[in-house]
PDB file of C-alpha atoms in Angstrom:
ATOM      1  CA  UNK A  29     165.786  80.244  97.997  1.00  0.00           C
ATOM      2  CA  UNK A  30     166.232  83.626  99.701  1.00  0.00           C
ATOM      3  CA  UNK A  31     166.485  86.628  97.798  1.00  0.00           C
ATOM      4  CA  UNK A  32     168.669  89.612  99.357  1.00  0.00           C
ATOM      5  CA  UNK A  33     166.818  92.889  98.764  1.00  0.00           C
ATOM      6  CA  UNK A  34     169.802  95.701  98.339  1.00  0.00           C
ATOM      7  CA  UNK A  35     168.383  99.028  99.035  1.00  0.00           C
ATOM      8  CA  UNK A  36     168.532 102.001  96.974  1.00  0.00           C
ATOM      9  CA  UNK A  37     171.958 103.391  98.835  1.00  0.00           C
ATOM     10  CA  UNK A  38     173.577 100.106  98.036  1.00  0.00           C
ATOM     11  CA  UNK A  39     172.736  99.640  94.136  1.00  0.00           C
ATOM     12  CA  UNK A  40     175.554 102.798  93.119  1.00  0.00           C
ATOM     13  CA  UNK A  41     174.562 106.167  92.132  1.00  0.00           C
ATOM     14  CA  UNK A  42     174.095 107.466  88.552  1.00  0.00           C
ATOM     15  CA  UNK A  43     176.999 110.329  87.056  1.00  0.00           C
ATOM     16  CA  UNK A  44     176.240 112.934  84.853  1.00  0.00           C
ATOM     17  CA  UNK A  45     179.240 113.878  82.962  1.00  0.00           C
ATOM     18  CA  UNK A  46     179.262 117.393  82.962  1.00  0.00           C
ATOM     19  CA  UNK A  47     179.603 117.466  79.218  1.00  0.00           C
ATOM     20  CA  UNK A  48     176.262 115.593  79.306  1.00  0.00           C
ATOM     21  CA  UNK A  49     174.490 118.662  81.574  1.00  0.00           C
ATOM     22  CA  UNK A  50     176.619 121.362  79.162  1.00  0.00           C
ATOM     23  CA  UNK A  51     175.208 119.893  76.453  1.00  0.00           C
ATOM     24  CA  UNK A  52     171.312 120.290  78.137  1.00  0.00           C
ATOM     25  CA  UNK A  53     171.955 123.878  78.726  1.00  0.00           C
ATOM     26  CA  UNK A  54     172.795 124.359  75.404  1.00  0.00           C
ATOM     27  CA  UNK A  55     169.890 123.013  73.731  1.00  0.00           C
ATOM     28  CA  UNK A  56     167.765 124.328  76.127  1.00  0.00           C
ATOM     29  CA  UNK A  57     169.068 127.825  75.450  1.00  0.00           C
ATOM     30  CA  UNK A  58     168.396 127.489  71.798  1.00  0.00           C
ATOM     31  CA  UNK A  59     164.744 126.407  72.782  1.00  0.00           C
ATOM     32  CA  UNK A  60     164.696 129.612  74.863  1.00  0.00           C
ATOM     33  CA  UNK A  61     165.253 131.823  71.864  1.00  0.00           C
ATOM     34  CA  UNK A  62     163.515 129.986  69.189  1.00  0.00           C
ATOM     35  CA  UNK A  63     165.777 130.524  65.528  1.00  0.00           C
ATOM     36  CA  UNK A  64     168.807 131.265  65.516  1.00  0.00           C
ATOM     37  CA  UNK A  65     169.924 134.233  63.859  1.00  0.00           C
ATOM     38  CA  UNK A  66     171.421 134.035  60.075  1.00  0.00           C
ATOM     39  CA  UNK A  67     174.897 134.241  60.162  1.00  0.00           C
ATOM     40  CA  UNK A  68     174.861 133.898  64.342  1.00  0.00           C
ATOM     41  CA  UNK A  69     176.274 130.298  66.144  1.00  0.00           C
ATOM     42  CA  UNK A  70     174.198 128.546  68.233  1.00  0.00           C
ATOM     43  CA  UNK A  71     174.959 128.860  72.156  1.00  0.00           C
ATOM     44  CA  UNK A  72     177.203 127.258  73.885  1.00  0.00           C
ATOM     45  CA  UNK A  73     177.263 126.793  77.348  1.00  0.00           C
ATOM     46  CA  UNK A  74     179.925 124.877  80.084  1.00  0.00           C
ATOM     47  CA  UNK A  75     178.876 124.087  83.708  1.00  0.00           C
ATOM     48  CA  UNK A  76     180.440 123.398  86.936  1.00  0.00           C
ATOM     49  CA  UNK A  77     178.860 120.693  88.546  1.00  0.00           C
ATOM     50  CA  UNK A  78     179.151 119.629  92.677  1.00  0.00           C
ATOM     51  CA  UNK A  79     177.240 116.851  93.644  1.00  0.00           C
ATOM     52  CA  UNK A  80     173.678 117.651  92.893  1.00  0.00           C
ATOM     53  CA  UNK A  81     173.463 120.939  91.163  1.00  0.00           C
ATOM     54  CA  UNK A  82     175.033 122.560  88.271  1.00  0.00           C
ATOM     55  CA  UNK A  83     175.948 126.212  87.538  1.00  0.00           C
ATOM     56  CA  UNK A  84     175.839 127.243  84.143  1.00  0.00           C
ATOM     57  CA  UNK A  85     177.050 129.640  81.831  1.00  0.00           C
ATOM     58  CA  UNK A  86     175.582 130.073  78.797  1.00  0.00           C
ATOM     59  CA  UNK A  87     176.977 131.974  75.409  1.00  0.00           C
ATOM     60  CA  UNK A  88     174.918 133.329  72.692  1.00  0.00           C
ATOM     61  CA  UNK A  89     174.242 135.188  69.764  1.00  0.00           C
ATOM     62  CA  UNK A  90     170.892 137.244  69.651  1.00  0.00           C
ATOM     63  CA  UNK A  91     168.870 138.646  67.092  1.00  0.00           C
ATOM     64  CA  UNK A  92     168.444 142.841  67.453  1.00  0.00           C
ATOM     65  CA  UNK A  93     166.263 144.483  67.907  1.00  0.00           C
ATOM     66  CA  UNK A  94     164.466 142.590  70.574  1.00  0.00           C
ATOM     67  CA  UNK A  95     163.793 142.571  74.059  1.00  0.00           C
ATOM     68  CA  UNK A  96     167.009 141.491  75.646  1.00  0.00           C
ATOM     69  CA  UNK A  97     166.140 140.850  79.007  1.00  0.00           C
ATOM     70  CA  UNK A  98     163.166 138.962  77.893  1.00  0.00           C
ATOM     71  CA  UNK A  99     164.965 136.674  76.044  1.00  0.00           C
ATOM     72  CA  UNK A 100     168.199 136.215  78.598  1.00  0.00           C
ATOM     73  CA  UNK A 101     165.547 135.762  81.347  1.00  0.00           C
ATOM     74  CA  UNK A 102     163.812 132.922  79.101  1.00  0.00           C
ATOM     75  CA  UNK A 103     166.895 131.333  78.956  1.00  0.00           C
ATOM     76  CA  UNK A 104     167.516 131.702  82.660  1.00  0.00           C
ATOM     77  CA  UNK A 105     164.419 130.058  83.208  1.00  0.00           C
ATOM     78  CA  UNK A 106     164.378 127.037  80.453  1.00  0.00           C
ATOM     79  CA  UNK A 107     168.051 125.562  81.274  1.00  0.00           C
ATOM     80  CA  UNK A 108     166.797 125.702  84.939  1.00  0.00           C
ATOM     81  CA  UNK A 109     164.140 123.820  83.940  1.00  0.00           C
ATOM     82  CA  UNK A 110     165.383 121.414  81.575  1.00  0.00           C
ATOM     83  CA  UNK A 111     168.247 120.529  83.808  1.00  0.00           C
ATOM     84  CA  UNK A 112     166.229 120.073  86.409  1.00  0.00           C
ATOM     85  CA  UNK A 113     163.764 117.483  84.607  1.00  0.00           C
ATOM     86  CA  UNK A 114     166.569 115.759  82.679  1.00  0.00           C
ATOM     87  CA  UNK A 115     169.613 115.969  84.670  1.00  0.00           C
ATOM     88  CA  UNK A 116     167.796 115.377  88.158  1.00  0.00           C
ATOM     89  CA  UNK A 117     170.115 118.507  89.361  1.00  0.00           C
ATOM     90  CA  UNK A 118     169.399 122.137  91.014  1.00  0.00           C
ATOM     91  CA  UNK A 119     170.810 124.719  88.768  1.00  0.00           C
ATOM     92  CA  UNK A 120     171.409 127.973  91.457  1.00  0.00           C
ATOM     93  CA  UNK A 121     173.055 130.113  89.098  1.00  0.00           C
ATOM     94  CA  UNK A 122     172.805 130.474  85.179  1.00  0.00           C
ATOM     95  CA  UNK A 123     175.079 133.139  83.312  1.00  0.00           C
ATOM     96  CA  UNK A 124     173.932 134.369  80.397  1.00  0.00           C
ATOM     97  CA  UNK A 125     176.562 136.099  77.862  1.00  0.00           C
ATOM     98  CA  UNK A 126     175.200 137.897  74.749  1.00  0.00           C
ATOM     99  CA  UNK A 127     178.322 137.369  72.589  1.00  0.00           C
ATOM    100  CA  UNK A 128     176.812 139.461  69.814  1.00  0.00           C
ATOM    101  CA  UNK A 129     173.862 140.932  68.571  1.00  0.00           C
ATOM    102  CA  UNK A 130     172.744 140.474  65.002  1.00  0.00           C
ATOM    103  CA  UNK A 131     170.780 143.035  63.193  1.00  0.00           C
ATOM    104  CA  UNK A 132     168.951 142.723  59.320  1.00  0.00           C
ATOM    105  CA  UNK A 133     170.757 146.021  58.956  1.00  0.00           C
ATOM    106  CA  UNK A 134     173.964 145.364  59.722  1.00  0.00           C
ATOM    107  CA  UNK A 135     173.881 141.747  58.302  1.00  0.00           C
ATOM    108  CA  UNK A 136     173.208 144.007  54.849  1.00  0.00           C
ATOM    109  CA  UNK A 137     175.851 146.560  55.448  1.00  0.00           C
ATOM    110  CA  UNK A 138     178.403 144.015  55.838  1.00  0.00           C
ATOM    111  CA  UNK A 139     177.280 141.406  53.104  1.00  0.00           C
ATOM    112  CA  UNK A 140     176.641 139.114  55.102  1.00  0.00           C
ATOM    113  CA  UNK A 141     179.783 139.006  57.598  1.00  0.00           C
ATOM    114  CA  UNK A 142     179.651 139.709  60.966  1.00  0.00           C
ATOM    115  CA  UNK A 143     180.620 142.846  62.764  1.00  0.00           C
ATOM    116  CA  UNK A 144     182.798 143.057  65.190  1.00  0.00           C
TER     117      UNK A 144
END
């Protein structure tokens, strides 16, 4: 009995729903910044994905005062990484949109609510 060997270009090819890779940039984002801050969602992020590489733009709440860039560059730097590893895709752009910043003393002054 002869076996046929199909190579790798002739098995198919794996698809990443986009949601799928959105849904890795989000997570990794919140590993990026550690906790969340009270009263603050957690990010959110959609991507546009072509063939083998995904660019991403990520929205999130950050805790203030802190170092800003710091923490948008860490988040540059995880999703990159973690779609990389998991998705098997370049990321060549991530977007990184501080929705709002969330201080102890304005979470006070308000009672809680945000500020807008």
């Amino acid at each position: 009995m002869t076996v046929d060997r199909v190579g790798p270009a002739g098995r198919g090819a794996t698809t990443i729903a986009d949601r799928v890779v959105a849904k890795i940039a989000a997570r990794a984002a919140r590993e990026a910044i550690g906790r969340v801050p009270p009263g603050a969602s957690g990010p959110q992020a959609s991507v546009v994905v072509q063939r083998d590489s995904a660019r991403v733009s990520v929205s999130l709440e950050l805790g203030y005062p802190a170092d800003l860039g710091r923490q948008c560059l860490a988040v540059r730097s995880r999703v990159i990484h973690r779609v990389r590893e998991l998705a098997g895709m370049e990321v060549p752009e991530v977007a990184v949109h501080v929705e709002r910043l969330h201080s102890p003393r304005t979470a006070r002054e308000s009672g809680g609510r945000k500020l807008r």
